[in-house]
Amino acid sequence: MISSAAFPTPPATRPAVSPSVSTQWLCDHLGSDTMVVLDGRGFGRAAGPSEARCSRIPTALFADGFAAADDASFREITLRYGIDSSSTVVLYDAGAGSKTAGSSAGSETAPVDDAARLRDVFRSFGHERVTVLDGGFAKWNAEERPTESAADSSAA
């Protein structure tokens, strides 16, 4: 059974986090000590993370390790990523409509929303200060916002 013991409720003085943020908001807040950006492209799929290895939003960490089975393992993973109960976590994926889940012959494919799935993982362990980037990496890139390669940062 999943409980919210991993992340107690944040102090009431902290404003709530909106369900999503704009690319401008993220650009304005990059580098904040209380924010962690996670690249969720391919989250939960064995072949997915390789696409994120080419470029990413600056300071972003890859969300490869967030397949926690219990509160203790989730807490261990989040601490390794520098996330605590006061952290605001911004998640992004490839972007709406930019990829699809695999399909069998004759069936339609459906968009994969990796960031929303990852947000659900955080919330299931009691971390409510989590939001998703509107438009994902596709929109960030289309607006010609800064990116870095995985080799550019020790955050890789």
PDB file of N, CA, C and O in Angstrom, residues 58-133:
ATOM      1  N   PRO A  58      18.308  23.156 -19.557  1.00  0.00           N
ATOM      2  CA  PRO A  58      19.427  23.309 -18.623  1.00  0.00           C
ATOM      3  C   PRO A  58      19.021  22.989 -17.184  1.00  0.00           C
ATOM      4  O   PRO A  58      17.918  23.335 -16.752  1.00  0.00           O
ATOM      5  N   THR A  59      19.900  22.335 -16.483  1.00  0.00           N
ATOM      6  CA  THR A  59      19.776  21.873 -15.091  1.00  0.00           C
ATOM      7  C   THR A  59      18.890  20.645 -14.940  1.00  0.00           C
ATOM      8  O   THR A  59      18.832  20.080 -13.846  1.00  0.00           O
ATOM      9  N   ALA A  60      18.210  20.208 -15.991  1.00  0.00           N
ATOM     10  CA  ALA A  60      17.305  19.061 -15.867  1.00  0.00           C
ATOM     11  C   ALA A  60      18.067  17.787 -15.559  1.00  0.00           C
ATOM     12  O   ALA A  60      19.164  17.555 -16.062  1.00  0.00           O
ATOM     13  N   LEU A  61      17.449  16.969 -14.733  1.00  0.00           N
ATOM     14  CA  LEU A  61      17.959  15.643 -14.413  1.00  0.00           C
ATOM     15  C   LEU A  61      17.059  14.630 -15.115  1.00  0.00           C
ATOM     16  O   LEU A  61      15.872  14.873 -15.305  1.00  0.00           O
ATOM     17  N   PHE A  62      17.610  13.487 -15.483  1.00  0.00           N
ATOM     18  CA  PHE A  62      16.815  12.460 -16.143  1.00  0.00           C
ATOM     19  C   PHE A  62      16.063  11.644 -15.096  1.00  0.00           C
ATOM     20  O   PHE A  62      16.632  11.240 -14.091  1.00  0.00           O
ATOM     21  N   ALA A  63      14.799  11.406 -15.332  1.00  0.00           N
ATOM     22  CA  ALA A  63      13.923  10.740 -14.372  1.00  0.00           C
ATOM     23  C   ALA A  63      13.954   9.225 -14.489  1.00  0.00           C
ATOM     24  O   ALA A  63      12.993   8.556 -14.136  1.00  0.00           O
ATOM     25  N   ASP A  64      15.063   8.680 -14.936  1.00  0.00           N
ATOM     26  CA  ASP A  64      15.166   7.232 -15.147  1.00  0.00           C
ATOM     27  C   ASP A  64      14.879   6.414 -13.888  1.00  0.00           C
ATOM     28  O   ASP A  64      14.295   5.353 -13.971  1.00  0.00           O
ATOM     29  N   GLY A  65      15.294   6.889 -12.729  1.00  0.00           N
ATOM     30  CA  GLY A  65      15.257   6.061 -11.525  1.00  0.00           C
ATOM     31  C   GLY A  65      13.996   6.110 -10.701  1.00  0.00           C
ATOM     32  O   GLY A  65      13.997   5.613  -9.586  1.00  0.00           O
ATOM     33  N   PHE A  66      12.910   6.677 -11.203  1.00  0.00           N
ATOM     34  CA  PHE A  66      11.743   6.881 -10.360  1.00  0.00           C
ATOM     35  C   PHE A  66      10.725   5.751 -10.376  1.00  0.00           C
ATOM     36  O   PHE A  66       9.534   5.981 -10.250  1.00  0.00           O
ATOM     37  N   ALA A  67      11.179   4.536 -10.453  1.00  0.00           N
ATOM     38  CA  ALA A  67      10.274   3.389 -10.381  1.00  0.00           C
ATOM     39  C   ALA A  67      10.322   2.831  -8.963  1.00  0.00           C
ATOM     40  O   ALA A  67      10.790   1.735  -8.727  1.00  0.00           O
ATOM     41  N   ALA A  68       9.863   3.615  -7.995  1.00  0.00           N
ATOM     42  CA  ALA A  68       9.917   3.233  -6.586  1.00  0.00           C
ATOM     43  C   ALA A  68       8.733   2.342  -6.227  1.00  0.00           C
ATOM     44  O   ALA A  68       7.620   2.580  -6.662  1.00  0.00           O
ATOM     45  N   ALA A  69       9.004   1.355  -5.410  1.00  0.00           N
ATOM     46  CA  ALA A  69       7.956   0.427  -5.009  1.00  0.00           C
ATOM     47  C   ALA A  69       7.353   0.782  -3.654  1.00  0.00           C
ATOM     48  O   ALA A  69       6.248   0.362  -3.346  1.00  0.00           O
ATOM     49  N   ASP A  70       8.081   1.545  -2.839  1.00  0.00           N
ATOM     50  CA  ASP A  70       7.579   1.868  -1.505  1.00  0.00           C
ATOM     51  C   ASP A  70       8.109   3.233  -1.075  1.00  0.00           C
ATOM     52  O   ASP A  70       8.949   3.827  -1.743  1.00  0.00           O
ATOM     53  N   ASP A  71       7.602   3.710   0.056  1.00  0.00           N
ATOM     54  CA  ASP A  71       7.988   5.026   0.561  1.00  0.00           C
ATOM     55  C   ASP A  71       9.496   5.159   0.759  1.00  0.00           C
ATOM     56  O   ASP A  71      10.090   6.174   0.402  1.00  0.00           O
ATOM     57  N   ALA A  72      10.120   4.141   1.342  1.00  0.00           N
ATOM     58  CA  ALA A  72      11.558   4.214   1.635  1.00  0.00           C
ATOM     59  C   ALA A  72      12.377   4.342   0.355  1.00  0.00           C
ATOM     60  O   ALA A  72      13.286   5.176   0.281  1.00  0.00           O
ATOM     61  N   SER A  73      12.055   3.551  -0.670  1.00  0.00           N
ATOM     62  CA  SER A  73      12.838   3.640  -1.908  1.00  0.00           C
ATOM     63  C   SER A  73      12.563   4.952  -2.642  1.00  0.00           C
ATOM     64  O   SER A  73      13.468   5.557  -3.213  1.00  0.00           O
ATOM     65  N   PHE A  74      11.314   5.432  -2.585  1.00  0.00           N
ATOM     66  CA  PHE A  74      11.011   6.721  -3.213  1.00  0.00           C
ATOM     67  C   PHE A  74      11.783   7.839  -2.518  1.00  0.00           C
ATOM     68  O   PHE A  74      12.383   8.693  -3.162  1.00  0.00           O
ATOM     69  N   ARG A  75      11.796   7.823  -1.201  1.00  0.00           N
ATOM     70  CA  ARG A  75      12.531   8.840  -0.425  1.00  0.00           C
ATOM     71  C   ARG A  75      14.014   8.807  -0.779  1.00  0.00           C
ATOM     72  O   ARG A  75      14.642   9.842  -0.961  1.00  0.00           O
ATOM     73  N   GLU A  76      14.579   7.614  -0.883  1.00  0.00           N
ATOM     74  CA  GLU A  76      15.999   7.469  -1.234  1.00  0.00           C
ATOM     75  C   GLU A  76      16.279   8.059  -2.628  1.00  0.00           C
ATOM     76  O   GLU A  76      17.248   8.785  -2.820  1.00  0.00           O
ATOM     77  N   ILE A  77      15.412   7.760  -3.575  1.00  0.00           N
ATOM     78  CA  ILE A  77      15.589   8.265  -4.939  1.00  0.00           C
ATOM     79  C   ILE A  77      15.484   9.789  -4.956  1.00  0.00           C
ATOM     80  O   ILE A  77      16.320  10.476  -5.549  1.00  0.00           O
ATOM     81  N   THR A  78      14.465  10.335  -4.300  1.00  0.00           N
ATOM     82  CA  THR A  78      14.290  11.791  -4.321  1.00  0.00           C
ATOM     83  C   THR A  78      15.445  12.506  -3.641  1.00  0.00           C
ATOM     84  O   THR A  78      15.896  13.545  -4.123  1.00  0.00           O
ATOM     85  N   LEU A  79      15.950  11.967  -2.548  1.00  0.00           N
ATOM     86  CA  LEU A  79      17.093  12.596  -1.883  1.00  0.00           C
ATOM     87  C   LEU A  79      18.322  12.596  -2.785  1.00  0.00           C
ATOM     88  O   LEU A  79      19.074  13.568  -2.823  1.00  0.00           O
ATOM     89  N   ARG A  80      18.494  11.521  -3.528  1.00  0.00           N
ATOM     90  CA  ARG A  80      19.627  11.444  -4.461  1.00  0.00           C
ATOM     91  C   ARG A  80      19.500  12.528  -5.545  1.00  0.00           C
ATOM     92  O   ARG A  80      20.487  13.066  -6.025  1.00  0.00           O
ATOM     93  N   TYR A  81      18.262  12.886  -5.909  1.00  0.00           N
ATOM     94  CA  TYR A  81      18.013  13.918  -6.904  1.00  0.00           C
ATOM     95  C   TYR A  81      17.935  15.314  -6.291  1.00  0.00           C
ATOM     96  O   TYR A  81      17.687  16.285  -6.990  1.00  0.00           O
ATOM     97  N   GLY A  82      18.104  15.412  -4.967  1.00  0.00           N
ATOM     98  CA  GLY A  82      18.051  16.713  -4.310  1.00  0.00           C
ATOM     99  C   GLY A  82      16.644  17.230  -4.079  1.00  0.00           C
ATOM    100  O   GLY A  82      16.421  18.427  -3.940  1.00  0.00           O
ATOM    101  N   ILE A  83      15.686  16.330  -4.017  1.00  0.00           N
ATOM    102  CA  ILE A  83      14.282  16.697  -3.843  1.00  0.00           C
ATOM    103  C   ILE A  83      13.863  16.405  -2.413  1.00  0.00           C
ATOM    104  O   ILE A  83      14.086  15.294  -1.907  1.00  0.00           O
ATOM    105  N   ASP A  84      13.266  17.405  -1.758  1.00  0.00           N
ATOM    106  CA  ASP A  84      12.684  17.183  -0.443  1.00  0.00           C
ATOM    107  C   ASP A  84      11.271  17.760  -0.437  1.00  0.00           C
ATOM    108  O   ASP A  84      10.775  18.203  -1.480  1.00  0.00           O
ATOM    109  N   SER A  85      10.618  17.770   0.717  1.00  0.00           N
ATOM    110  CA  SER A  85       9.217  18.180   0.770  1.00  0.00           C
ATOM    111  C   SER A  85       9.003  19.641   0.401  1.00  0.00           C
ATOM    112  O   SER A  85       7.887  20.035   0.054  1.00  0.00           O
ATOM    113  N   SER A  86      10.046  20.462   0.447  1.00  0.00           N
ATOM    114  CA  SER A  86       9.879  21.878   0.078  1.00  0.00           C
ATOM    115  C   SER A  86      10.224  22.140  -1.388  1.00  0.00           C
ATOM    116  O   SER A  86      10.031  23.250  -1.876  1.00  0.00           O
ATOM    117  N   SER A  87      10.710  21.139  -2.095  1.00  0.00           N
ATOM    118  CA  SER A  87      11.097  21.314  -3.499  1.00  0.00           C
ATOM    119  C   SER A  87       9.878  21.385  -4.414  1.00  0.00           C
ATOM    120  O   SER A  87       8.922  20.630  -4.243  1.00  0.00           O
ATOM    121  N   THR A  88       9.952  22.278  -5.381  1.00  0.00           N
ATOM    122  CA  THR A  88       8.987  22.284  -6.472  1.00  0.00           C
ATOM    123  C   THR A  88       9.622  21.489  -7.604  1.00  0.00           C
ATOM    124  O   THR A  88      10.731  21.784  -8.031  1.00  0.00           O
ATOM    125  N   VAL A  89       8.933  20.469  -8.066  1.00  0.00           N
ATOM    126  CA  VAL A  89       9.441  19.608  -9.131  1.00  0.00           C
ATOM    127  C   VAL A  89       8.693  19.951 -10.411  1.00  0.00           C
ATOM    128  O   VAL A  89       7.464  19.922 -10.453  1.00  0.00           O
ATOM    129  N   VAL A  90       9.450  20.304 -11.455  1.00  0.00           N
ATOM    130  CA  VAL A  90       8.879  20.594 -12.768  1.00  0.00           C
ATOM    131  C   VAL A  90       9.234  19.422 -13.679  1.00  0.00           C
ATOM    132  O   VAL A  90      10.404  19.099 -13.856  1.00  0.00           O
ATOM    133  N   LEU A  91       8.212  18.812 -14.242  1.00  0.00           N
ATOM    134  CA  LEU A  91       8.389  17.642 -15.108  1.00  0.00           C
ATOM    135  C   LEU A  91       8.097  18.014 -16.549  1.00  0.00           C
ATOM    136  O   LEU A  91       7.191  18.797 -16.817  1.00  0.00           O
ATOM    137  N   TYR A  92       8.853  17.436 -17.457  1.00  0.00           N
ATOM    138  CA  TYR A  92       8.511  17.613 -18.869  1.00  0.00           C
ATOM    139  C   TYR A  92       8.763  16.327 -19.621  1.00  0.00           C
ATOM    140  O   TYR A  92       9.510  15.459 -19.188  1.00  0.00           O
ATOM    141  N   ASP A  93       8.093  16.218 -20.752  1.00  0.00           N
ATOM    142  CA  ASP A  93       8.288  15.091 -21.652  1.00  0.00           C
ATOM    143  C   ASP A  93       8.506  15.662 -23.048  1.00  0.00           C
ATOM    144  O   ASP A  93       8.801  16.849 -23.198  1.00  0.00           O
ATOM    145  N   ALA A  94       8.354  14.848 -24.071  1.00  0.00           N
ATOM    146  CA  ALA A  94       8.630  15.302 -25.435  1.00  0.00           C
ATOM    147  C   ALA A  94       7.655  16.378 -25.894  1.00  0.00           C
ATOM    148  O   ALA A  94       8.003  17.234 -26.691  1.00  0.00           O
ATOM    149  N   GLY A  95       6.439  16.350 -25.386  1.00  0.00           N
ATOM    150  CA  GLY A  95       5.446  17.353 -25.768  1.00  0.00           C
ATOM    151  C   GLY A  95       4.234  16.716 -26.400  1.00  0.00           C
ATOM    152  O   GLY A  95       4.302  15.625 -26.958  1.00  0.00           O
ATOM    153  N   ALA A  96       3.116  17.403 -26.325  1.00  0.00           N
ATOM    154  CA  ALA A  96       1.845  16.884 -26.819  1.00  0.00           C
ATOM    155  C   ALA A  96       1.910  16.518 -28.289  1.00  0.00           C
ATOM    156  O   ALA A  96       2.351  17.307 -29.112  1.00  0.00           O
ATOM    157  N   GLY A  97       1.488  15.319 -28.578  1.00  0.00           N
ATOM    158  CA  GLY A  97       1.395  14.880 -29.962  1.00  0.00           C
ATOM    159  C   GLY A  97       2.719  14.573 -30.635  1.00  0.00           C
ATOM    160  O   GLY A  97       2.759  14.232 -31.801  1.00  0.00           O
ATOM    161  N   SER A  98       3.831  14.644 -29.904  1.00  0.00           N
ATOM    162  CA  SER A  98       5.115  14.447 -30.565  1.00  0.00           C
ATOM    163  C   SER A  98       5.565  12.999 -30.576  1.00  0.00           C
ATOM    164  O   SER A  98       6.535  12.659 -31.207  1.00  0.00           O
ATOM    165  N   LYS A  99       4.855  12.127 -29.873  1.00  0.00           N
ATOM    166  CA  LYS A  99       5.207  10.718 -29.893  1.00  0.00           C
ATOM    167  C   LYS A  99       3.975   9.902 -29.585  1.00  0.00           C
ATOM    168  O   LYS A  99       2.988  10.419 -29.092  1.00  0.00           O
ATOM    169  N   THR A 100       4.031   8.634 -29.866  1.00  0.00           N
ATOM    170  CA  THR A 100       2.894   7.771 -29.603  1.00  0.00           C
ATOM    171  C   THR A 100       3.356   6.476 -28.977  1.00  0.00           C
ATOM    172  O   THR A 100       4.495   6.057 -29.129  1.00  0.00           O
ATOM    173  N   ALA A 101       2.439   5.843 -28.285  1.00  0.00           N
ATOM    174  CA  ALA A 101       2.704   4.517 -27.725  1.00  0.00           C
ATOM    175  C   ALA A 101       2.672   3.507 -28.859  1.00  0.00           C
ATOM    176  O   ALA A 101       2.045   3.737 -29.883  1.00  0.00           O
ATOM    177  N   GLY A 102       3.335   2.407 -28.670  1.00  0.00           N
ATOM    178  CA  GLY A 102       3.328   1.357 -29.682  1.00  0.00           C
ATOM    179  C   GLY A 102       1.932   0.824 -29.898  1.00  0.00           C
ATOM    180  O   GLY A 102       1.083   0.894 -29.024  1.00  0.00           O
ATOM    181  N   SER A 103       1.690   0.295 -31.062  1.00  0.00           N
ATOM    182  CA  SER A 103       0.355  -0.229 -31.341  1.00  0.00           C
ATOM    183  C   SER A 103       0.480  -1.522 -32.114  1.00  0.00           C
ATOM    184  O   SER A 103       1.483  -1.798 -32.745  1.00  0.00           O
ATOM    185  N   SER A 104      -0.568  -2.283 -32.058  1.00  0.00           N
ATOM    186  CA  SER A 104      -0.598  -3.499 -32.844  1.00  0.00           C
ATOM    187  C   SER A 104      -1.188  -3.168 -34.210  1.00  0.00           C
ATOM    188  O   SER A 104      -1.805  -2.132 -34.390  1.00  0.00           O
ATOM    189  N   ALA A 105      -1.013  -4.054 -35.139  1.00  0.00           N
ATOM    190  CA  ALA A 105      -1.502  -3.809 -36.494  1.00  0.00           C
ATOM    191  C   ALA A 105      -2.993  -3.508 -36.491  1.00  0.00           C
ATOM    192  O   ALA A 105      -3.772  -4.182 -35.832  1.00  0.00           O
ATOM    193  N   GLY A 106      -3.360  -2.460 -37.195  1.00  0.00           N
ATOM    194  CA  GLY A 106      -4.753  -2.116 -37.333  1.00  0.00           C
ATOM    195  C   GLY A 106      -5.323  -1.259 -36.220  1.00  0.00           C
ATOM    196  O   GLY A 106      -6.446  -0.826 -36.302  1.00  0.00           O
ATOM    197  N   SER A 107      -4.553  -1.022 -35.153  1.00  0.00           N
ATOM    198  CA  SER A 107      -5.086  -0.186 -34.071  1.00  0.00           C
ATOM    199  C   SER A 107      -4.432   1.185 -34.122  1.00  0.00           C
ATOM    200  O   SER A 107      -3.348   1.360 -34.655  1.00  0.00           O
ATOM    201  N   GLU A 108      -5.140   2.154 -33.561  1.00  0.00           N
ATOM    202  CA  GLU A 108      -4.595   3.506 -33.540  1.00  0.00           C
ATOM    203  C   GLU A 108      -3.610   3.644 -32.404  1.00  0.00           C
ATOM    204  O   GLU A 108      -3.671   2.928 -31.423  1.00  0.00           O
ATOM    205  N   THR A 109      -2.690   4.596 -32.550  1.00  0.00           N
ATOM    206  CA  THR A 109      -1.756   4.868 -31.471  1.00  0.00           C
ATOM    207  C   THR A 109      -2.308   6.001 -30.627  1.00  0.00           C
ATOM    208  O   THR A 109      -3.107   6.798 -31.082  1.00  0.00           O
ATOM    209  N   ALA A 110      -1.873   6.057 -29.392  1.00  0.00           N
ATOM    210  CA  ALA A 110      -2.332   7.094 -28.473  1.00  0.00           C
ATOM    211  C   ALA A 110      -1.136   7.894 -27.985  1.00  0.00           C
ATOM    212  O   ALA A 110      -0.050   7.342 -27.823  1.00  0.00           O
ATOM    213  N   PRO A 111      -1.301   9.193 -27.748  1.00  0.00           N
ATOM    214  CA  PRO A 111      -0.189   9.984 -27.233  1.00  0.00           C
ATOM    215  C   PRO A 111       0.265   9.445 -25.881  1.00  0.00           C
ATOM    216  O   PRO A 111      -0.540   8.979 -25.087  1.00  0.00           O
ATOM    217  N   VAL A 112       1.550   9.506 -25.639  1.00  0.00           N
ATOM    218  CA  VAL A 112       2.119   9.087 -24.370  1.00  0.00           C
ATOM    219  C   VAL A 112       2.412  10.349 -23.568  1.00  0.00           C
ATOM    220  O   VAL A 112       3.093  11.241 -24.041  1.00  0.00           O
ATOM    221  N   ASP A 113       1.887  10.423 -22.369  1.00  0.00           N
ATOM    222  CA  ASP A 113       2.076  11.589 -21.522  1.00  0.00           C
ATOM    223  C   ASP A 113       2.973  11.199 -20.354  1.00  0.00           C
ATOM    224  O   ASP A 113       2.514  10.949 -19.242  1.00  0.00           O
ATOM    225  N   ASP A 114       4.281  11.124 -20.630  1.00  0.00           N
ATOM    226  CA  ASP A 114       5.242  10.679 -19.631  1.00  0.00           C
ATOM    227  C   ASP A 114       5.272  11.587 -18.409  1.00  0.00           C
ATOM    228  O   ASP A 114       5.372  11.110 -17.281  1.00  0.00           O
ATOM    229  N   ALA A 115       5.204  12.900 -18.607  1.00  0.00           N
ATOM    230  CA  ALA A 115       5.270  13.832 -17.483  1.00  0.00           C
ATOM    231  C   ALA A 115       4.079  13.660 -16.553  1.00  0.00           C
ATOM    232  O   ALA A 115       4.233  13.678 -15.326  1.00  0.00           O
ATOM    233  N   ALA A 116       2.899  13.473 -17.087  1.00  0.00           N
ATOM    234  CA  ALA A 116       1.715  13.281 -16.244  1.00  0.00           C
ATOM    235  C   ALA A 116       1.814  11.965 -15.474  1.00  0.00           C
ATOM    236  O   ALA A 116       1.426  11.900 -14.298  1.00  0.00           O
ATOM    237  N   ARG A 117       2.334  10.931 -16.102  1.00  0.00           N
ATOM    238  CA  ARG A 117       2.512   9.656 -15.404  1.00  0.00           C
ATOM    239  C   ARG A 117       3.505   9.808 -14.259  1.00  0.00           C
ATOM    240  O   ARG A 117       3.302   9.305 -13.158  1.00  0.00           O
ATOM    241  N   LEU A 118       4.574  10.538 -14.506  1.00  0.00           N
ATOM    242  CA  LEU A 118       5.577  10.770 -13.474  1.00  0.00           C
ATOM    243  C   LEU A 118       5.004  11.644 -12.354  1.00  0.00           C
ATOM    244  O   LEU A 118       5.262  11.403 -11.174  1.00  0.00           O
ATOM    245  N   ARG A 119       4.191  12.635 -12.711  1.00  0.00           N
ATOM    246  CA  ARG A 119       3.522  13.462 -11.696  1.00  0.00           C
ATOM    247  C   ARG A 119       2.652  12.583 -10.800  1.00  0.00           C
ATOM    248  O   ARG A 119       2.636  12.752  -9.574  1.00  0.00           O
ATOM    249  N   ASP A 120       1.962  11.603 -11.383  1.00  0.00           N
ATOM    250  CA  ASP A 120       1.130  10.698 -10.595  1.00  0.00           C
ATOM    251  C   ASP A 120       1.969   9.885  -9.610  1.00  0.00           C
ATOM    252  O   ASP A 120       1.530   9.613  -8.485  1.00  0.00           O
ATOM    253  N   VAL A 121       3.170   9.492 -10.019  1.00  0.00           N
ATOM    254  CA  VAL A 121       4.062   8.769  -9.110  1.00  0.00           C
ATOM    255  C   VAL A 121       4.400   9.654  -7.915  1.00  0.00           C
ATOM    256  O   VAL A 121       4.296   9.231  -6.762  1.00  0.00           O
ATOM    257  N   PHE A 122       4.803  10.890  -8.181  1.00  0.00           N
ATOM    258  CA  PHE A 122       5.131  11.809  -7.086  1.00  0.00           C
ATOM    259  C   PHE A 122       3.945  11.992  -6.151  1.00  0.00           C
ATOM    260  O   PHE A 122       4.083  11.919  -4.934  1.00  0.00           O
ATOM    261  N   ARG A 123       2.794  12.220  -6.713  1.00  0.00           N
ATOM    262  CA  ARG A 123       1.602  12.447  -5.882  1.00  0.00           C
ATOM    263  C   ARG A 123       1.216  11.201  -5.091  1.00  0.00           C
ATOM    264  O   ARG A 123       0.748  11.307  -3.959  1.00  0.00           O
ATOM    265  N   SER A 124       1.409  10.026  -5.664  1.00  0.00           N
ATOM    266  CA  SER A 124       1.064   8.803  -4.938  1.00  0.00           C
ATOM    267  C   SER A 124       1.938   8.624  -3.705  1.00  0.00           C
ATOM    268  O   SER A 124       1.537   7.956  -2.749  1.00  0.00           O
ATOM    269  N   PHE A 125       3.111   9.235  -3.699  1.00  0.00           N
ATOM    270  CA  PHE A 125       3.999   9.179  -2.538  1.00  0.00           C
ATOM    271  C   PHE A 125       3.905  10.453  -1.690  1.00  0.00           C
ATOM    272  O   PHE A 125       4.737  10.692  -0.831  1.00  0.00           O
ATOM    273  N   GLY A 126       2.892  11.283  -1.947  1.00  0.00           N
ATOM    274  CA  GLY A 126       2.621  12.426  -1.098  1.00  0.00           C
ATOM    275  C   GLY A 126       3.317  13.716  -1.463  1.00  0.00           C
ATOM    276  O   GLY A 126       3.216  14.691  -0.724  1.00  0.00           O
ATOM    277  N   HIS A 127       4.022  13.767  -2.588  1.00  0.00           N
ATOM    278  CA  HIS A 127       4.689  15.012  -2.987  1.00  0.00           C
ATOM    279  C   HIS A 127       3.737  15.799  -3.889  1.00  0.00           C
ATOM    280  O   HIS A 127       3.527  15.447  -5.044  1.00  0.00           O
ATOM    281  N   GLU A 128       3.172  16.870  -3.349  1.00  0.00           N
ATOM    282  CA  GLU A 128       2.181  17.662  -4.081  1.00  0.00           C
ATOM    283  C   GLU A 128       2.792  18.844  -4.826  1.00  0.00           C
ATOM    284  O   GLU A 128       2.146  19.436  -5.681  1.00  0.00           O
ATOM    285  N   ARG A 129       4.016  19.207  -4.535  1.00  0.00           N
ATOM    286  CA  ARG A 129       4.653  20.362  -5.174  1.00  0.00           C
ATOM    287  C   ARG A 129       5.288  19.911  -6.496  1.00  0.00           C
ATOM    288  O   ARG A 129       6.493  19.965  -6.679  1.00  0.00           O
ATOM    289  N   VAL A 130       4.442  19.439  -7.390  1.00  0.00           N
ATOM    290  CA  VAL A 130       4.904  18.914  -8.672  1.00  0.00           C
ATOM    291  C   VAL A 130       4.014  19.476  -9.775  1.00  0.00           C
ATOM    292  O   VAL A 130       2.805  19.587  -9.624  1.00  0.00           O
ATOM    293  N   THR A 131       4.629  19.867 -10.873  1.00  0.00           N
ATOM    294  CA  THR A 131       3.914  20.485 -11.983  1.00  0.00           C
ATOM    295  C   THR A 131       4.499  19.995 -13.296  1.00  0.00           C
ATOM    296  O   THR A 131       5.607  19.457 -13.337  1.00  0.00           O
ATOM    297  N   VAL A 132       3.754  20.192 -14.367  1.00  0.00           N
ATOM    298  CA  VAL A 132       4.162  19.731 -15.702  1.00  0.00           C
ATOM    299  C   VAL A 132       4.362  20.946 -16.604  1.00  0.00           C
ATOM    300  O   VAL A 132       3.583  21.895 -16.563  1.00  0.00           O
ATOM    301  N   LEU A 133       5.395  20.906 -17.419  1.00  0.00           N
ATOM    302  CA  LEU A 133       5.680  21.976 -18.374  1.00  0.00           C
ATOM    303  C   LEU A 133       4.718  21.905 -19.554  1.00  0.00           C
ATOM    304  O   LEU A 133       4.675  20.899 -20.270  1.00  0.00           O
TER     305      LEU A 133
END
